[in-house]
Short mmCIF file of N, CA and C in Angstrom, two decimals:
data_model
loop_
_atom_site.label_atom_id
_atom_site.label_comp_id
_atom_site.label_asym_id
_atom_site.label_seq_id
_atom_site.Cartn_x
_atom_site.Cartn_y
_atom_site.Cartn_z
N MET D 271 0.79 -1.28 -0.07
CA MET D 271 -0.10 -0.03 -0.07
C MET D 271 1.15 0.81 -0.03
N LYS D 272 0.56 2.13 -0.73
CA LYS D 272 1.60 3.46 -0.73
C LYS D 272 1.26 4.34 0.04
N CYS D 273 2.06 4.53 0.70
CA CYS D 273 2.62 5.84 1.94
C CYS D 273 1.68 7.23 1.77
N PRO D 274 0.39 7.20 2.82
CA PRO D 274 0.12 8.70 2.93
C PRO D 274 1.02 9.67 3.25
N PHE D 275 1.94 10.03 3.24
CA PHE D 275 2.77 10.82 4.07
C PHE D 275 3.70 11.13 2.76
N CYS D 276 4.51 10.04 2.18
CA CYS D 276 5.95 10.41 1.19
C CYS D 276 5.34 9.78 -0.07
N SER D 277 4.47 9.02 -0.49
CA SER D 277 3.94 8.41 -1.37
C SER D 277 4.66 7.31 -1.99
N TYR D 278 5.88 6.89 -0.90
CA TYR D 278 7.23 5.69 -1.17
C TYR D 278 5.01 4.18 -1.78
N ARG D 279 6.04 3.50 -2.62
CA ARG D 279 5.07 2.66 -3.07
C ARG D 279 4.95 1.41 -2.39
N ASP D 280 5.81 1.84 -1.30
CA ASP D 280 5.21 0.18 -0.45
C ASP D 280 5.21 0.80 1.17
N SER D 281 4.60 -0.69 2.55
CA SER D 281 4.46 -0.25 3.23
C SER D 281 4.67 -1.65 4.00
N ARG D 282 4.82 -1.92 4.82
CA ARG D 282 4.95 -3.46 5.76
C ARG D 282 3.86 -3.24 7.15
N VAL D 283 3.30 -4.15 7.12
CA VAL D 283 1.94 -4.76 7.96
C VAL D 283 2.33 -4.98 8.86
N VAL D 284 2.17 -3.76 10.32
CA VAL D 284 2.75 -4.02 11.60
C VAL D 284 2.09 -4.94 12.97
N ASP D 285 0.80 -4.86 12.60
CA ASP D 285 -0.23 -5.80 13.35
C ASP D 285 -1.70 -5.48 12.50
N SER D 286 -2.27 -6.64 12.87
CA SER D 286 -3.87 -6.72 12.79
C SER D 286 -4.28 -7.54 13.46
N ARG D 287 -5.69 -6.53 13.04
CA ARG D 287 -6.67 -7.34 14.45
C ARG D 287 -7.99 -6.96 13.54
N ALA D 288 -8.85 -8.25 14.14
CA ALA D 288 -10.24 -8.38 13.36
C ALA D 288 -11.05 -6.52 14.12
N VAL D 289 -11.91 -6.08 13.25
CA VAL D 289 -12.93 -5.29 14.47
C VAL D 289 -14.36 -5.16 13.42
N GLU D 290 -15.21 -4.72 13.85
CA GLU D 290 -16.35 -4.64 13.72
C GLU D 290 -17.02 -6.25 13.85
N GLU D 291 -16.41 -6.96 14.74
CA GLU D 291 -16.72 -8.38 14.93
C GLU D 291 -16.75 -8.89 13.99
N GLY D 292 -15.19 -8.85 12.84
CA GLY D 292 -15.17 -9.79 11.96
C GLY D 292 -15.18 -9.22 10.77
N GLY D 293 -16.24 -8.10 10.90
CA GLY D 293 -16.64 -7.97 9.52
C GLY D 293 -15.16 -7.39 8.66
N SER D 294 -14.09 -6.81 9.24
CA SER D 294 -13.36 -6.26 8.87
C SER D 294 -11.98 -6.10 9.61
N ILE D 295 -10.36 -5.97 8.65
CA ILE D 295 -8.78 -6.30 9.16
C ILE D 295 -9.71 -4.65 9.35
N ARG D 296 -8.19 -4.27 10.82
CA ARG D 296 -7.95 -3.35 10.86
C ARG D 296 -6.12 -3.43 10.71
N ARG D 297 -5.36 -2.79 10.10
CA ARG D 297 -4.04 -3.07 9.86
C ARG D 297 -2.55 -1.62 10.46
N ARG D 298 -2.25 -1.82 11.31
CA ARG D 298 -1.48 -0.87 11.57
C ARG D 298 0.14 -1.31 10.20
N ARG D 299 0.77 0.29 9.76
CA ARG D 299 1.40 -0.26 8.42
C ARG D 299 2.00 0.45 8.62
N GLU D 300 3.74 0.55 7.93
CA GLU D 300 4.71 1.07 8.66
C GLU D 300 5.30 1.61 6.96
N CYS D 301 5.37 2.72 7.38
CA CYS D 301 6.36 3.40 5.84
C CYS D 301 8.31 2.31 5.81
N PRO D 302 8.50 1.54 5.02
CA PRO D 302 10.10 1.92 4.91
C PRO D 302 11.19 2.94 4.73
N ASP D 303 10.08 3.71 3.74
CA ASP D 303 11.03 5.27 3.50
C ASP D 303 11.28 6.20 4.64
N CYS D 304 9.82 6.61 5.35
CA CYS D 304 9.92 7.66 5.68
C CYS D 304 10.02 7.14 7.07
N GLY D 305 9.21 5.54 7.47
CA GLY D 305 9.45 5.10 9.02
C GLY D 305 7.60 6.00 9.87
N ARG D 306 7.06 6.41 8.80
CA ARG D 306 5.67 7.18 9.80
C ARG D 306 4.74 5.58 9.49
N ARG D 307 3.77 5.44 10.85
CA ARG D 307 3.00 4.87 10.45
C ARG D 307 1.16 5.51 10.58
N PHE D 308 0.27 4.40 9.77
CA PHE D 308 -0.67 4.57 9.94
C PHE D 308 -1.48 3.03 9.48
N THR D 309 -2.40 4.00 9.44
CA THR D 309 -4.09 2.61 9.64
C THR D 309 -4.76 2.26 8.44
N THR D 310 -5.19 1.07 7.96
CA THR D 310 -5.80 0.85 6.94
C THR D 310 -7.23 -0.19 7.93
N TYR D 311 -8.13 0.19 6.24
CA TYR D 311 -9.01 -1.17 7.05
C TYR D 311 -9.49 -2.19 5.55
N GLU D 312 -9.15 -3.04 6.32
CA GLU D 312 -9.75 -4.42 4.50
C GLU D 312 -11.22 -4.42 5.08
N LYS D 313 -11.94 -4.70 4.39
CA LYS D 313 -13.03 -4.86 4.11
C LYS D 313 -14.32 -6.20 3.32
N TYR D 314 -14.50 -6.42 2.89
CA TYR D 314 -15.38 -7.45 2.02
C TYR D 314 -16.18 -6.28 1.08
N GLU D 315 -15.80 -6.46 0.57
CA GLU D 315 -16.67 -6.03 -0.78
C GLU D 315 -18.43 -5.70 -1.13
N GLU D 316 -19.09 -5.42 -1.16
CA GLU D 316 -20.43 -5.70 -0.69
C GLU D 316 -21.53 -4.90 -1.86
N THR D 317 -22.23 -5.57 -2.18
CA THR D 317 -23.11 -5.45 -3.10
C THR D 317 -23.37 -3.50 -3.40
N PRO D 318 -24.11 -3.05 -4.51
CA PRO D 318 -24.34 -1.58 -4.18
C PRO D 318 -26.04 -1.55 -3.55
N LEU D 319 -25.51 -0.69 -2.69
CA LEU D 319 -27.25 -0.45 -2.27
C LEU D 319 -27.35 1.20 -2.88
N VAL D 320 -28.82 0.64 -2.90
CA VAL D 320 -29.41 2.57 -4.45
C VAL D 320 -29.86 2.93 -2.62
N VAL D 321 -30.37 4.16 -2.75
CA VAL D 321 -31.37 4.48 -1.32
C VAL D 321 -31.86 6.03 -2.47
N SER D 322 -33.41 5.15 -2.25
CA SER D 322 -34.03 6.08 -2.78
C SER D 322 -35.10 7.25 -2.08
N LYS D 323 -34.81 9.01 -2.38
CA LYS D 323 -34.85 9.46 -1.53
C LYS D 323 -36.35 10.48 -1.94
N LYS D 324 -36.91 11.13 -0.92
CA LYS D 324 -38.44 11.26 -1.24
C LYS D 324 -38.63 12.17 -2.11
N ASP D 325 -37.88 13.01 -2.56
CA ASP D 325 -38.06 13.96 -3.57
C ASP D 325 -37.87 12.78 -5.44
N GLY D 326 -36.93 11.71 -5.11
CA GLY D 326 -37.67 10.64 -6.16
C GLY D 326 -36.33 10.34 -6.71
N ARG D 327 -35.10 10.90 -6.10
CA ARG D 327 -33.87 10.58 -6.86
C ARG D 327 -33.14 9.24 -5.99
N ARG D 328 -32.13 8.87 -7.10
CA ARG D 328 -31.84 7.58 -6.12
C ARG D 328 -30.16 7.67 -6.26
N GLU D 329 -29.44 7.38 -5.45
CA GLU D 329 -28.46 7.74 -5.10
C GLU D 329 -27.52 6.43 -4.56
N LEU D 330 -26.46 6.10 -4.42
CA LEU D 330 -25.41 4.73 -3.93
C LEU D 330 -25.79 5.58 -2.13
N PHE D 331 -25.76 4.13 -1.72
CA PHE D 331 -26.08 4.36 0.24
C PHE D 331 -24.47 5.20 0.37
N ASP D 332 -23.89 5.82 1.61
CA ASP D 332 -23.40 6.25 1.61
C ASP D 332 -22.45 5.97 2.73
N SER D 333 -21.77 5.08 3.64
CA SER D 333 -21.75 4.94 5.71
C SER D 333 -21.21 6.19 5.27
N LYS D 334 -20.37 6.80 5.36
CA LYS D 334 -19.63 7.97 5.25
C LYS D 334 -20.65 9.22 5.53
N LYS D 335 -21.76 9.48 4.61
CA LYS D 335 -22.55 10.02 5.00
C LYS D 335 -23.55 10.03 6.31
N LEU D 336 -24.05 8.27 6.74
CA LEU D 336 -24.65 8.10 7.73
C LEU D 336 -23.82 8.47 9.09
N MET D 337 -22.44 8.24 8.68
CA MET D 337 -21.42 8.80 9.64
C MET D 337 -21.51 10.33 10.10
N GLN D 338 -21.07 10.89 8.96
CA GLN D 338 -21.49 12.50 9.70
C GLN D 338 -22.42 12.81 10.04
N GLY D 339 -23.78 12.34 9.57
CA GLY D 339 -25.00 12.78 10.56
C GLY D 339 -24.91 11.90 12.44
N LEU D 340 -24.88 11.10 12.36
CA LEU D 340 -24.07 10.38 13.37
C LEU D 340 -22.94 11.51 14.62
N LEU D 341 -22.38 12.02 13.95
CA LEU D 341 -21.56 12.63 14.84
C LEU D 341 -22.42 14.31 15.26
N LYS D 342 -23.20 14.25 14.09
CA LYS D 342 -23.68 15.62 14.25
C LYS D 342 -24.64 15.76 15.33
N ALA D 343 -25.54 14.25 15.74
CA ALA D 343 -26.01 14.52 16.39
C ALA D 343 -25.84 13.88 17.67
N PHE D 344 -24.28 13.60 17.55
CA PHE D 344 -23.86 13.57 19.34
C PHE D 344 -23.08 13.80 19.87
N GLU D 345 -22.69 15.06 18.44
CA GLU D 345 -22.03 16.35 18.98
C GLU D 345 -22.05 16.78 20.55
N LYS D 346 -21.09 16.64 20.63
CA LYS D 346 -20.73 17.08 22.23
C LYS D 346 -21.52 16.28 23.59
N ARG D 347 -22.05 15.32 23.27
CA ARG D 347 -22.03 14.40 24.40
C ARG D 347 -21.61 13.23 24.46
N PRO D 348 -21.81 12.98 25.84
CA PRO D 348 -20.46 11.90 26.44
C PRO D 348 -20.72 10.53 25.99
N VAL D 349 -20.67 10.71 24.78
CA VAL D 349 -20.90 8.51 23.54
C VAL D 349 -19.64 9.26 22.73
N SER D 350 -18.31 7.90 22.99
CA SER D 350 -17.47 7.67 23.05
C SER D 350 -17.07 7.44 21.00
N TYR D 351 -16.44 7.78 20.21
CA TYR D 351 -16.74 8.12 18.33
C TYR D 351 -16.38 6.16 18.56
N GLU D 352 -16.22 5.23 19.19
CA GLU D 352 -16.46 3.94 18.64
C GLU D 352 -17.77 3.26 19.40
N LYS D 353 -18.45 3.99 19.89
CA LYS D 353 -20.16 3.84 20.49
C LYS D 353 -20.46 4.31 19.22
N ILE D 354 -20.65 5.05 18.51
CA ILE D 354 -20.60 6.11 17.54
C ILE D 354 -20.49 5.19 15.63
N GLN D 355 -19.43 4.42 16.05
CA GLN D 355 -18.67 3.66 15.13
C GLN D 355 -20.00 2.43 14.61
N GLU D 356 -20.30 2.11 16.41
CA GLU D 356 -20.81 0.73 16.25
C GLU D 356 -22.15 0.93 16.17
N VAL D 357 -22.65 2.13 16.39
CA VAL D 357 -24.54 2.47 16.07
C VAL D 357 -24.26 2.44 14.46
N ALA D 358 -23.30 3.25 13.61
CA ALA D 358 -23.07 3.46 12.18
C ALA D 358 -23.02 2.04 12.01
N THR D 359 -22.07 1.23 12.38
CA THR D 359 -22.22 -0.33 11.75
C THR D 359 -23.66 -0.90 11.97
N ASN D 360 -23.86 -1.11 12.99
CA ASN D 360 -25.33 -1.69 13.28
C ASN D 360 -26.61 -0.95 12.29
N ILE D 361 -26.14 0.18 12.10
CA ILE D 361 -27.85 1.03 11.10
C ILE D 361 -27.31 -0.06 10.04
N GLU D 362 -26.68 0.33 9.52
CA GLU D 362 -25.76 -0.08 7.82
C GLU D 362 -25.95 -1.98 7.90
N ARG D 363 -26.22 -2.53 9.04
CA ARG D 363 -26.36 -3.86 8.44
C ARG D 363 -27.52 -4.28 8.65
N GLU D 364 -28.39 -3.68 9.50
CA GLU D 364 -29.69 -3.84 9.11
C GLU D 364 -30.70 -3.20 8.32
N VAL D 365 -30.16 -2.10 7.91
CA VAL D 365 -30.53 -1.66 6.19
C VAL D 365 -30.18 -3.26 5.18
N ARG D 366 -29.16 -3.64 5.65
CA ARG D 366 -28.33 -4.56 4.24
C ARG D 366 -29.34 -5.84 4.82
N MET D 367 -29.86 -6.00 6.34
CA MET D 367 -30.42 -7.38 6.11
C MET D 367 -32.08 -7.69 5.19
N THR D 368 -31.86 -6.40 5.18
CA THR D 368 -33.81 -6.24 4.18
C THR D 368 -33.14 -6.99 3.10
N GLY D 369 -32.54 -7.10 2.62
CA GLY D 369 -32.08 -7.99 2.10
C GLY D 369 -32.76 -7.41 0.29
N GLU D 370 -33.21 -5.81 0.41
CA GLU D 370 -33.44 -5.13 -0.97
C GLU D 370 -32.27 -4.46 -1.56
N SER D 371 -32.68 -3.91 -2.83
CA SER D 371 -31.30 -3.90 -3.33
C SER D 371 -31.36 -2.06 -3.39
N GLU D 372 -32.77 -1.80 -3.21
CA GLU D 372 -32.85 -0.65 -3.22
C GLU D 372 -33.59 -0.19 -1.85
N VAL D 373 -33.53 0.35 -1.29
CA VAL D 373 -34.58 1.00 0.25
C VAL D 373 -34.25 2.53 0.55
N SER D 374 -35.64 2.76 1.14
CA SER D 374 -36.12 4.18 0.99
C SER D 374 -35.52 5.22 2.04
N SER D 375 -35.18 6.43 2.12
CA SER D 375 -34.47 7.22 2.74
C SER D 375 -35.39 7.06 4.02
N VAL D 376 -36.71 7.49 4.09
CA VAL D 376 -37.19 7.17 5.19
C VAL D 376 -37.21 5.73 6.57
N GLN D 377 -36.65 4.26 5.48
CA GLN D 377 -36.60 3.58 6.09
C GLN D 377 -35.35 3.61 6.73
N ILE D 378 -33.97 4.05 6.26
CA ILE D 378 -33.24 4.35 7.02
C ILE D 378 -33.27 5.27 8.30
N GLY D 379 -33.83 6.26 7.63
CA GLY D 379 -34.27 7.54 8.88
C GLY D 379 -34.58 7.00 10.31
N GLU D 380 -35.94 5.94 9.90
CA GLU D 380 -36.72 5.17 11.35
C GLU D 380 -35.65 4.75 12.04
N ILE D 381 -34.89 3.61 11.05
CA ILE D 381 -33.56 2.84 11.19
C ILE D 381 -32.78 3.33 12.50
N VAL D 382 -32.28 5.11 11.94
CA VAL D 382 -31.47 5.68 12.98
C VAL D 382 -32.42 6.02 14.04
N MET D 383 -33.39 6.63 13.55
CA MET D 383 -33.91 6.91 15.34
C MET D 383 -34.16 6.23 16.22
N LYS D 384 -34.40 4.75 15.58
CA LYS D 384 -34.54 3.64 16.85
C LYS D 384 -32.98 3.65 17.31
N TYR D 385 -32.06 3.09 16.67
CA TYR D 385 -31.12 3.20 17.61
C TYR D 385 -30.37 4.30 18.24
N LEU D 386 -30.71 5.79 17.59
CA LEU D 386 -30.00 6.86 18.81
C LEU D 386 -31.42 6.37 19.95
N GLU D 387 -31.96 6.73 19.77
CA GLU D 387 -33.62 6.52 20.89
C GLU D 387 -32.52 5.56 22.22
N GLN D 388 -32.12 4.63 21.43
CA GLN D 388 -31.65 3.64 22.30
C GLN D 388 -30.28 4.05 23.08
N THR D 389 -29.92 4.37 22.79
CA THR D 389 -28.04 5.37 22.58
C THR D 389 -28.24 6.64 23.97
N ASP D 390 -28.54 7.11 23.27
CA ASP D 390 -28.78 8.77 23.93
C ASP D 390 -29.61 9.34 23.51
N GLN D 391 -30.59 10.30 24.68
CA GLN D 391 -31.77 10.17 24.14
C GLN D 391 -31.56 12.44 23.24
N ILE D 392 -30.72 12.89 23.66
CA ILE D 392 -30.86 13.81 23.60
C ILE D 392 -30.33 14.20 21.82
N ALA D 393 -29.74 12.93 21.72
CA ALA D 393 -28.59 12.58 20.22
C ALA D 393 -30.08 12.53 19.16
N TYR D 394 -31.10 11.72 19.71
CA TYR D 394 -32.03 11.22 18.87
C TYR D 394 -33.45 12.58 18.92
N VAL D 395 -33.06 13.53 19.76
CA VAL D 395 -33.76 14.21 19.85
C VAL D 395 -33.48 15.72 18.60
N ARG D 396 -31.78 15.76 18.74
CA ARG D 396 -31.46 16.40 17.78
C ARG D 396 -31.56 15.94 16.49
N PHE D 397 -31.27 14.47 15.59
CA PHE D 397 -31.88 14.06 14.72
C PHE D 397 -33.14 14.24 14.32
N ALA D 398 -33.82 14.34 15.26
CA ALA D 398 -35.64 14.18 15.14
C ALA D 398 -35.27 15.06 14.45
N SER D 399 -35.40 16.23 15.37
CA SER D 399 -36.12 17.39 15.03
C SER D 399 -36.29 18.18 13.36
N VAL D 400 -34.77 17.82 13.33
CA VAL D 400 -33.77 17.24 11.42
C VAL D 400 -34.96 16.83 10.98
N TYR D 401 -34.85 15.85 11.06
CA TYR D 401 -35.68 14.83 10.20
C TYR D 401 -36.99 14.49 10.24
N ARG D 402 -37.58 14.75 11.23
CA ARG D 402 -38.76 14.39 11.29
C ARG D 402 -39.38 16.64 11.04
N GLN D 403 -38.82 17.50 10.62
CA GLN D 403 -38.90 18.74 9.91
C GLN D 403 -40.04 18.71 11.14
N PHE D 404 -39.93 19.18 12.33
CA PHE D 404 -40.98 20.28 13.47
C PHE D 404 -41.16 21.58 12.62
N ALA D 405 -42.50 21.59 12.51
CA ALA D 405 -43.13 23.00 12.38
C ALA D 405 -42.76 23.76 13.03
N ASP D 406 -42.91 23.74 14.13
CA ASP D 406 -42.36 24.50 15.51
C ASP D 406 -42.51 24.35 16.75
N VAL D 407 -42.43 24.34 18.01
CA VAL D 407 -42.13 23.93 19.32
C VAL D 407 -43.22 23.10 19.63
N LYS D 408 -44.46 23.04 19.14
CA LYS D 408 -45.61 22.60 19.72
C LYS D 408 -45.11 20.93 18.96
N ASN D 409 -44.75 20.27 18.57
CA ASN D 409 -44.29 19.38 17.62
C ASN D 409 -43.02 18.81 18.68
N PHE D 410 -42.42 19.95 18.67
CA PHE D 410 -40.30 19.64 19.14
C PHE D 410 -41.24 18.89 21.18
N MET D 411 -42.52 19.68 21.64
CA MET D 411 -42.14 19.16 22.67
C MET D 411 -43.23 17.98 22.98
N GLN D 412 -43.93 18.01 22.03
CA GLN D 412 -45.07 16.11 21.64
C GLN D 412 -43.86 15.37 21.87
N GLU D 413 -42.94 15.34 20.51
CA GLU D 413 -41.84 14.16 20.50
C GLU D 413 -40.74 13.47 21.86
N LEU D 414 -40.94 15.19 22.76
CA LEU D 414 -40.18 15.23 24.26
C LEU D 414 -40.97 14.69 24.75
N GLU D 415 -42.24 14.77 25.08
CA GLU D 415 -43.40 14.21 25.76
C GLU D 415 -43.33 12.98 25.80
N ARG D 416 -42.87 12.38 24.55
CA ARG D 416 -43.22 10.90 24.08
C ARG D 416 -42.52 9.98 24.49
N ILE D 417 -41.61 10.60 24.47
CA ILE D 417 -39.75 10.27 24.94
C ILE D 417 -39.55 9.93 26.61
N MET D 418 -40.52 10.78 27.22
CA MET D 418 -40.59 11.06 28.79
C MET D 418 -41.28 9.71 29.32
N LYS D 419 -42.90 9.75 28.33
CA LYS D 419 -44.21 8.74 29.02
C LYS D 419 -43.26 7.33 28.68
N LYS D 420 -42.01 6.81 27.82
CA LYS D 420 -41.86 5.97 27.96
C LYS D 420 -40.54 5.42 28.97
N GLU D 421 -40.23 6.39 29.48
CA GLU D 421 -39.65 6.12 30.74
C GLU D 421 -39.88 6.21 32.20
#
């Protein structure tokens, strides 16, 4: 693998370990030229998953986009990055387990809401306020009351 620092065309693997419950392999590499270390991930190639949007557009499922949304929801919350990655992995796994080659953004949003509610209620409310497009404070309060009744 090419070094991201000096662009040397080779690197050696220093350490390998399974991550994401064996779904991928994390490799620590070292460049023999500059001596710097970096991390790579090896993952099996998945079949493309198409997301149908509310406006009728279709786009490929992007796990990075999912992770960005989760990071925004969990911003300044006491939730570790590893936990957020775990939530993202679980969401993607559940979406892929539908067995469909095309899934609606609404289905994905509902799955995200389920995991956020289980993990952190503030992150859940943040995401819900954007996802459900609350028209006013009344709608927002209704969602908060629904959460409070569950406890």
